[in-house]
């Protein structure tokens, strides 16, 4: 995700803005920029790439003054480039923005029809034009911001300057974090506390719909209707490292907690509940897209491969097309059956995994259509693919993938509905029902996270074991694999993930009183089967930890330890059942004291074979 900083006071602020942006660097970004009022106009300097490029650009083209705003961009709409970097200017108005504007295409068409010229491919530029339009109609800057925001649909944290009122910054928030830092005769706005923590420890946390008007000596808050609102002032005593992690001990734990937001952002603007349709970035009308596709192949590695395994169930069910899933490292060295009627879906958080790139390139050479599911805009995979659907998880810093995984699942579920409608095998009514359930998932993930303290307490008991077995069936079989992978990679405890029905074909020989078995035993059509598997495991004297649907006493009574997960339609279970397993791996590793964010021998991007 992008970073925002703004300053108003009595000091030239380029250094303050750059310092703030440097403190947000750890979050990842692809371009950066600053804008300051220099006494006559708002001057802007931007650069693609690292902040050192921005510093160089500022040396060549020095600008300074006060107030000012700055931004690090993580591309969502429009590739990473100087032209797409923020701030964006329209007339006297300059804007930096985090978030996604869902109705940007319609608004852009309307503004262009009025003769307004756009300089970038971003959704953000819409906001600067809308504010400019309201100023032309006579509104003050704050009022213009409120009116403009009433026209946009989506998420935003923005900071705005205008040459018409250079004595203030107006900032606003909707579903994207924004804080106001209070100083003496100076004030700050930032997307994240670390950006300004060395200047002040007094913060106001804006809430959705808040608009803040900052002058040197005052901060006035209203809602979008202009009515006064108040937010408490909090003293933040976090250390700078704690602040980077949002107060969490590790990035992984922070990212696990970001999952409801990440899924919301990934679904944003892609669903029409009224029509039972999925609108995927840049992909044609569904019937057109699917008309020549006779089979689907999904390639990926590691956690992304687990998402692929879940996606297979969904896409097969809605399209009735054969779906194969391959580990990219295997696919590239066999001689797969592939042709122009194959849709090859390549999934990668980083977009740089060497095996996934090679598999996709090979399939492309054989004439297949390549669809990427990726989290990093303009990484190598989207550049190779014919189309990309981005997961809007934001930068994932912990090496163990968590929020990227649930957003990959969200995209695959969308793809299954897009495919179902495109092949004509999923009715409009059924698509509407599925989508209506899907949009409730962020809340269910939030409920699953509430088990964190219970899981933390039980993790203490298990951090010294030598092995874990994770079992699940049907859609929860890949989740058992994912639970085991999380456990081994961050706690260094040996863990096996297995389809529960396969236990008696071998792994049951491993089970004794020293091997805890984690069973995913939620209420679905294989419920009775997994309860039998739990009985088989218990007969070998192991401790069974079961994930059970909230309120299900029967399954809870089968296990020594039961972790409830919220009830969701059975096909959506993987998005909630994975959460306790991430937390279990995290807390077991934390008790062991391993290097959770950078486990030994692992890298975030596996760019070599
Ligand atoms: C596990 C993990 C890895 C990655 C794998 C693929 O937590 O992070 O297994 O999933 O290396 O990476 P991407 O998705 O970037 O291709």
PDB file of N, CA and C in Angstrom, residues 114-179:
ATOM      1  N   UNK A 114     -16.045  17.002 -20.487  1.00  0.00           N
ATOM      2  CA  UNK A 114     -16.091  18.449 -20.197  1.00  0.00           C
ATOM      3  C   UNK A 114     -14.826  19.156 -20.671  1.00  0.00           C
ATOM      4  N   UNK A 115     -13.902  18.399 -21.245  1.00  0.00           N
ATOM      5  CA  UNK A 115     -12.681  19.006 -21.767  1.00  0.00           C
ATOM      6  C   UNK A 115     -11.536  19.002 -20.760  1.00  0.00           C
ATOM      7  N   UNK A 116     -11.685  18.296 -19.649  1.00  0.00           N
ATOM      8  CA  UNK A 116     -10.589  18.266 -18.668  1.00  0.00           C
ATOM      9  C   UNK A 116      -9.529  17.260 -19.112  1.00  0.00           C
ATOM     10  N   UNK A 117      -8.284  17.668 -19.024  1.00  0.00           N
ATOM     11  CA  UNK A 117      -7.199  16.833 -19.557  1.00  0.00           C
ATOM     12  C   UNK A 117      -6.548  16.030 -18.436  1.00  0.00           C
ATOM     13  N   UNK A 118      -6.306  14.776 -18.706  1.00  0.00           N
ATOM     14  CA  UNK A 118      -5.677  13.905 -17.711  1.00  0.00           C
ATOM     15  C   UNK A 118      -4.218  13.679 -18.073  1.00  0.00           C
ATOM     16  N   UNK A 119      -3.367  13.692 -17.050  1.00  0.00           N
ATOM     17  CA  UNK A 119      -1.939  13.527 -17.313  1.00  0.00           C
ATOM     18  C   UNK A 119      -1.442  12.151 -16.906  1.00  0.00           C
ATOM     19  N   UNK A 120      -2.289  11.331 -16.270  1.00  0.00           N
ATOM     20  CA  UNK A 120      -1.834  10.019 -15.794  1.00  0.00           C
ATOM     21  C   UNK A 120      -2.883   8.957 -16.079  1.00  0.00           C
ATOM     22  N   UNK A 121      -2.502   7.693 -15.764  1.00  0.00           N
ATOM     23  CA  UNK A 121      -3.473   6.590 -15.931  1.00  0.00           C
ATOM     24  C   UNK A 121      -4.155   6.268 -14.608  1.00  0.00           C
ATOM     25  N   UNK A 122      -3.945   7.088 -13.589  1.00  0.00           N
ATOM     26  CA  UNK A 122      -4.383   6.707 -12.245  1.00  0.00           C
ATOM     27  C   UNK A 122      -5.848   7.034 -11.994  1.00  0.00           C
ATOM     28  N   UNK A 123      -6.412   6.322 -11.014  1.00  0.00           N
ATOM     29  CA  UNK A 123      -7.755   6.662 -10.552  1.00  0.00           C
ATOM     30  C   UNK A 123      -7.707   7.933  -9.690  1.00  0.00           C
ATOM     31  N   UNK A 124      -6.566   8.187  -9.075  1.00  0.00           N
ATOM     32  CA  UNK A 124      -6.418   9.333  -8.171  1.00  0.00           C
ATOM     33  C   UNK A 124      -6.672  10.665  -8.864  1.00  0.00           C
ATOM     34  N   UNK A 125      -6.249  10.764 -10.103  1.00  0.00           N
ATOM     35  CA  UNK A 125      -6.345  12.053 -10.777  1.00  0.00           C
ATOM     36  C   UNK A 125      -7.800  12.532 -10.878  1.00  0.00           C
ATOM     37  N   UNK A 126      -8.730  11.567 -10.855  1.00  0.00           N
ATOM     38  CA  UNK A 126     -10.158  11.905 -10.842  1.00  0.00           C
ATOM     39  C   UNK A 126     -10.454  12.841  -9.670  1.00  0.00           C
ATOM     40  N   UNK A 127      -9.867  12.487  -8.511  1.00  0.00           N
ATOM     41  CA  UNK A 127     -10.195  13.249  -7.295  1.00  0.00           C
ATOM     42  C   UNK A 127      -9.734  14.694  -7.457  1.00  0.00           C
ATOM     43  N   UNK A 128      -8.521  14.896  -7.991  1.00  0.00           N
ATOM     44  CA  UNK A 128      -8.051  16.286  -8.123  1.00  0.00           C
ATOM     45  C   UNK A 128      -8.944  17.067  -9.081  1.00  0.00           C
ATOM     46  N   UNK A 129      -9.409  16.423 -10.162  1.00  0.00           N
ATOM     47  CA  UNK A 129     -10.299  17.134 -11.101  1.00  0.00           C
ATOM     48  C   UNK A 129     -11.647  17.452 -10.457  1.00  0.00           C
ATOM     49  N   UNK A 130     -12.169  16.490  -9.703  1.00  0.00           N
ATOM     50  CA  UNK A 130     -13.484  16.745  -9.077  1.00  0.00           C
ATOM     51  C   UNK A 130     -13.391  17.903  -8.075  1.00  0.00           C
ATOM     52  N   UNK A 131     -12.295  17.941  -7.317  1.00  0.00           N
ATOM     53  CA  UNK A 131     -12.138  19.030  -6.341  1.00  0.00           C
ATOM     54  C   UNK A 131     -11.991  20.366  -7.081  1.00  0.00           C
ATOM     55  N   UNK A 132     -11.184  20.353  -8.137  1.00  0.00           N
ATOM     56  CA  UNK A 132     -10.997  21.571  -8.925  1.00  0.00           C
ATOM     57  C   UNK A 132     -12.340  22.083  -9.449  1.00  0.00           C
ATOM     58  N   UNK A 133     -13.146  21.161  -9.944  1.00  0.00           N
ATOM     59  CA  UNK A 133     -14.461  21.521 -10.486  1.00  0.00           C
ATOM     60  C   UNK A 133     -15.316  22.231  -9.416  1.00  0.00           C
ATOM     61  N   UNK A 134     -15.254  21.714  -8.191  1.00  0.00           N
ATOM     62  CA  UNK A 134     -16.070  22.320  -7.116  1.00  0.00           C
ATOM     63  C   UNK A 134     -15.521  23.689  -6.712  1.00  0.00           C
ATOM     64  N   UNK A 135     -14.195  23.832  -6.765  1.00  0.00           N
ATOM     65  CA  UNK A 135     -13.614  25.157  -6.457  1.00  0.00           C
ATOM     66  C   UNK A 135     -14.056  26.162  -7.518  1.00  0.00           C
ATOM     67  N   UNK A 136     -14.064  25.728  -8.762  1.00  0.00           N
ATOM     68  CA  UNK A 136     -14.538  26.617  -9.845  1.00  0.00           C
ATOM     69  C   UNK A 136     -15.987  27.036  -9.615  1.00  0.00           C
ATOM     70  N   UNK A 137     -16.739  26.156  -8.960  1.00  0.00           N
ATOM     71  CA  UNK A 137     -18.150  26.491  -8.675  1.00  0.00           C
ATOM     72  C   UNK A 137     -18.296  27.346  -7.428  1.00  0.00           C
ATOM     73  N   UNK A 138     -17.161  27.709  -6.792  1.00  0.00           N
ATOM     74  CA  UNK A 138     -17.200  28.658  -5.676  1.00  0.00           C
ATOM     75  C   UNK A 138     -17.016  28.046  -4.307  1.00  0.00           C
ATOM     76  N   UNK A 139     -16.769  26.734  -4.227  1.00  0.00           N
ATOM     77  CA  UNK A 139     -16.623  26.111  -2.904  1.00  0.00           C
ATOM     78  C   UNK A 139     -15.256  26.426  -2.296  1.00  0.00           C
ATOM     79  N   UNK A 140     -15.216  26.428  -0.964  1.00  0.00           N
ATOM     80  CA  UNK A 140     -13.912  26.490  -0.291  1.00  0.00           C
ATOM     81  C   UNK A 140     -13.231  25.146  -0.514  1.00  0.00           C
ATOM     82  N   UNK A 141     -11.927  25.067  -0.176  1.00  0.00           N
ATOM     83  CA  UNK A 141     -11.219  23.803  -0.410  1.00  0.00           C
ATOM     84  C   UNK A 141     -11.872  22.655   0.370  1.00  0.00           C
ATOM     85  N   UNK A 142     -12.158  22.893   1.664  1.00  0.00           N
ATOM     86  CA  UNK A 142     -12.729  21.796   2.471  1.00  0.00           C
ATOM     87  C   UNK A 142     -14.077  21.362   1.908  1.00  0.00           C
ATOM     88  N   UNK A 143     -14.895  22.348   1.529  1.00  0.00           N
ATOM     89  CA  UNK A 143     -16.215  22.014   0.995  1.00  0.00           C
ATOM     90  C   UNK A 143     -16.063  21.290  -0.358  1.00  0.00           C
ATOM     91  N   UNK A 144     -15.108  21.728  -1.158  1.00  0.00           N
ATOM     92  CA  UNK A 144     -14.892  21.096  -2.464  1.00  0.00           C
ATOM     93  C   UNK A 144     -14.478  19.632  -2.272  1.00  0.00           C
ATOM     94  N   UNK A 145     -13.637  19.376  -1.269  1.00  0.00           N
ATOM     95  CA  UNK A 145     -13.211  17.998  -1.005  1.00  0.00           C
ATOM     96  C   UNK A 145     -14.422  17.157  -0.598  1.00  0.00           C
ATOM     97  N   UNK A 146     -15.239  17.713   0.298  1.00  0.00           N
ATOM     98  CA  UNK A 146     -16.425  16.947   0.739  1.00  0.00           C
ATOM     99  C   UNK A 146     -17.337  16.624  -0.443  1.00  0.00           C
ATOM    100  N   UNK A 147     -17.591  17.639  -1.280  1.00  0.00           N
ATOM    101  CA  UNK A 147     -18.502  17.414  -2.418  1.00  0.00           C
ATOM    102  C   UNK A 147     -17.913  16.398  -3.388  1.00  0.00           C
ATOM    103  N   UNK A 148     -16.617  16.516  -3.640  1.00  0.00           N
ATOM    104  CA  UNK A 148     -15.970  15.586  -4.590  1.00  0.00           C
ATOM    105  C   UNK A 148     -16.053  14.155  -4.059  1.00  0.00           C
ATOM    106  N   UNK A 149     -15.801  14.003  -2.766  1.00  0.00           N
ATOM    107  CA  UNK A 149     -15.774  12.644  -2.215  1.00  0.00           C
ATOM    108  C   UNK A 149     -17.154  12.006  -2.197  1.00  0.00           C
ATOM    109  N   UNK A 150     -18.179  12.844  -2.187  1.00  0.00           N
ATOM    110  CA  UNK A 150     -19.529  12.266  -2.243  1.00  0.00           C
ATOM    111  C   UNK A 150     -19.807  11.636  -3.603  1.00  0.00           C
ATOM    112  N   UNK A 151     -19.008  11.982  -4.598  1.00  0.00           N
ATOM    113  CA  UNK A 151     -19.232  11.441  -5.937  1.00  0.00           C
ATOM    114  C   UNK A 151     -18.408  10.179  -6.203  1.00  0.00           C
ATOM    115  N   UNK A 152     -17.400   9.933  -5.377  1.00  0.00           N
ATOM    116  CA  UNK A 152     -16.572   8.759  -5.672  1.00  0.00           C
ATOM    117  C   UNK A 152     -16.993   7.570  -4.814  1.00  0.00           C
ATOM    118  N   UNK A 153     -16.841   6.399  -5.394  1.00  0.00           N
ATOM    119  CA  UNK A 153     -17.143   5.161  -4.683  1.00  0.00           C
ATOM    120  C   UNK A 153     -15.809   4.438  -4.528  1.00  0.00           C
ATOM    121  N   UNK A 154     -15.519   3.955  -3.324  1.00  0.00           N
ATOM    122  CA  UNK A 154     -14.266   3.222  -3.166  1.00  0.00           C
ATOM    123  C   UNK A 154     -13.638   3.491  -1.823  1.00  0.00           C
ATOM    124  N   UNK A 155     -12.327   3.418  -1.780  1.00  0.00           N
ATOM    125  CA  UNK A 155     -11.621   3.650  -0.523  1.00  0.00           C
ATOM    126  C   UNK A 155     -10.623   4.778  -0.741  1.00  0.00           C
ATOM    127  N   UNK A 156     -10.423   5.561   0.292  1.00  0.00           N
ATOM    128  CA  UNK A 156      -9.441   6.623   0.152  1.00  0.00           C
ATOM    129  C   UNK A 156      -8.860   7.066   1.492  1.00  0.00           C
ATOM    130  N   UNK A 157      -7.574   7.438   1.434  1.00  0.00           N
ATOM    131  CA  UNK A 157      -6.964   8.317   2.421  1.00  0.00           C
ATOM    132  C   UNK A 157      -6.321   9.360   1.515  1.00  0.00           C
ATOM    133  N   UNK A 158      -6.708  10.627   1.696  1.00  0.00           N
ATOM    134  CA  UNK A 158      -6.136  11.649   0.805  1.00  0.00           C
ATOM    135  C   UNK A 158      -5.595  12.824   1.614  1.00  0.00           C
ATOM    136  N   UNK A 159      -4.654  13.521   1.019  1.00  0.00           N
ATOM    137  CA  UNK A 159      -4.209  14.819   1.541  1.00  0.00           C
ATOM    138  C   UNK A 159      -4.192  15.765   0.338  1.00  0.00           C
ATOM    139  N   UNK A 160      -4.754  16.961   0.549  1.00  0.00           N
ATOM    140  CA  UNK A 160      -4.971  17.880  -0.573  1.00  0.00           C
ATOM    141  C   UNK A 160      -4.413  19.257  -0.241  1.00  0.00           C
ATOM    142  N   UNK A 161      -3.734  19.841  -1.222  1.00  0.00           N
ATOM    143  CA  UNK A 161      -3.307  21.250  -1.129  1.00  0.00           C
ATOM    144  C   UNK A 161      -3.987  21.996  -2.268  1.00  0.00           C
ATOM    145  N   UNK A 162      -4.210  23.310  -2.063  1.00  0.00           N
ATOM    146  CA  UNK A 162      -4.710  24.107  -3.193  1.00  0.00           C
ATOM    147  C   UNK A 162      -4.056  25.476  -3.192  1.00  0.00           C
ATOM    148  N   UNK A 163      -3.711  25.929  -4.382  1.00  0.00           N
ATOM    149  CA  UNK A 163      -3.097  27.265  -4.503  1.00  0.00           C
ATOM    150  C   UNK A 163      -4.102  28.340  -4.126  1.00  0.00           C
ATOM    151  N   UNK A 164      -5.403  27.988  -4.100  1.00  0.00           N
ATOM    152  CA  UNK A 164      -6.418  28.985  -3.718  1.00  0.00           C
ATOM    153  C   UNK A 164      -6.468  29.194  -2.207  1.00  0.00           C
ATOM    154  N   UNK A 165      -6.011  28.237  -1.420  1.00  0.00           N
ATOM    155  CA  UNK A 165      -5.978  28.362   0.049  1.00  0.00           C
ATOM    156  C   UNK A 165      -4.700  27.720   0.570  1.00  0.00           C
ATOM    157  N   UNK A 166      -3.553  28.390   0.357  1.00  0.00           N
ATOM    158  CA  UNK A 166      -2.286  27.731   0.683  1.00  0.00           C
ATOM    159  C   UNK A 166      -1.982  27.672   2.186  1.00  0.00           C
ATOM    160  N   UNK A 167      -2.915  28.091   3.005  1.00  0.00           N
ATOM    161  CA  UNK A 167      -2.668  28.073   4.446  1.00  0.00           C
ATOM    162  C   UNK A 167      -3.276  26.837   5.095  1.00  0.00           C
ATOM    163  N   UNK A 168      -3.611  25.826   4.329  1.00  0.00           N
ATOM    164  CA  UNK A 168      -4.208  24.625   4.925  1.00  0.00           C
ATOM    165  C   UNK A 168      -3.976  23.360   4.095  1.00  0.00           C
ATOM    166  N   UNK A 169      -4.108  22.236   4.810  1.00  0.00           N
ATOM    167  CA  UNK A 169      -4.149  20.916   4.136  1.00  0.00           C
ATOM    168  C   UNK A 169      -5.514  20.336   4.473  1.00  0.00           C
ATOM    169  N   UNK A 170      -6.165  19.792   3.491  1.00  0.00           N
ATOM    170  CA  UNK A 170      -7.403  19.062   3.786  1.00  0.00           C
ATOM    171  C   UNK A 170      -7.126  17.583   3.552  1.00  0.00           C
ATOM    172  N   UNK A 171      -7.573  16.773   4.518  1.00  0.00           N
ATOM    173  CA  UNK A 171      -7.320  15.328   4.431  1.00  0.00           C
ATOM    174  C   UNK A 171      -8.625  14.590   4.706  1.00  0.00           C
ATOM    175  N   UNK A 172      -8.735  13.377   4.210  1.00  0.00           N
ATOM    176  CA  UNK A 172      -9.982  12.633   4.417  1.00  0.00           C
ATOM    177  C   UNK A 172      -9.718  11.151   4.369  1.00  0.00           C
ATOM    178  N   UNK A 173     -10.614  10.402   4.998  1.00  0.00           N
ATOM    179  CA  UNK A 173     -10.420   8.947   5.064  1.00  0.00           C
ATOM    180  C   UNK A 173     -11.715   8.177   4.804  1.00  0.00           C
ATOM    181  N   UNK A 174     -11.585   7.092   4.060  1.00  0.00           N
ATOM    182  CA  UNK A 174     -12.655   6.100   3.907  1.00  0.00           C
ATOM    183  C   UNK A 174     -11.984   4.757   3.651  1.00  0.00           C
ATOM    184  N   UNK A 175     -12.059   3.868   4.633  1.00  0.00           N
ATOM    185  CA  UNK A 175     -11.540   2.497   4.498  1.00  0.00           C
ATOM    186  C   UNK A 175     -10.048   2.423   4.164  1.00  0.00           C
ATOM    187  N   UNK A 176      -9.301   3.448   4.488  1.00  0.00           N
ATOM    188  CA  UNK A 176      -7.852   3.428   4.302  1.00  0.00           C
ATOM    189  C   UNK A 176      -7.276   4.302   5.416  1.00  0.00           C
ATOM    190  N   UNK A 177      -6.330   3.808   6.194  1.00  0.00           N
ATOM    191  CA  UNK A 177      -5.953   4.511   7.422  1.00  0.00           C
ATOM    192  C   UNK A 177      -5.364   5.906   7.202  1.00  0.00           C
ATOM    193  N   UNK A 178      -5.659   6.800   8.150  1.00  0.00           N
ATOM    194  CA  UNK A 178      -5.103   8.153   8.113  1.00  0.00           C
ATOM    195  C   UNK A 178      -5.096   8.703   9.540  1.00  0.00           C
ATOM    196  N   UNK A 179      -3.955   9.277   9.935  1.00  0.00           N
ATOM    197  CA  UNK A 179      -3.872   9.856  11.280  1.00  0.00           C
ATOM    198  C   UNK A 179      -3.452  11.319  11.163  1.00  0.00           C
TER     199      UNK A 179
END
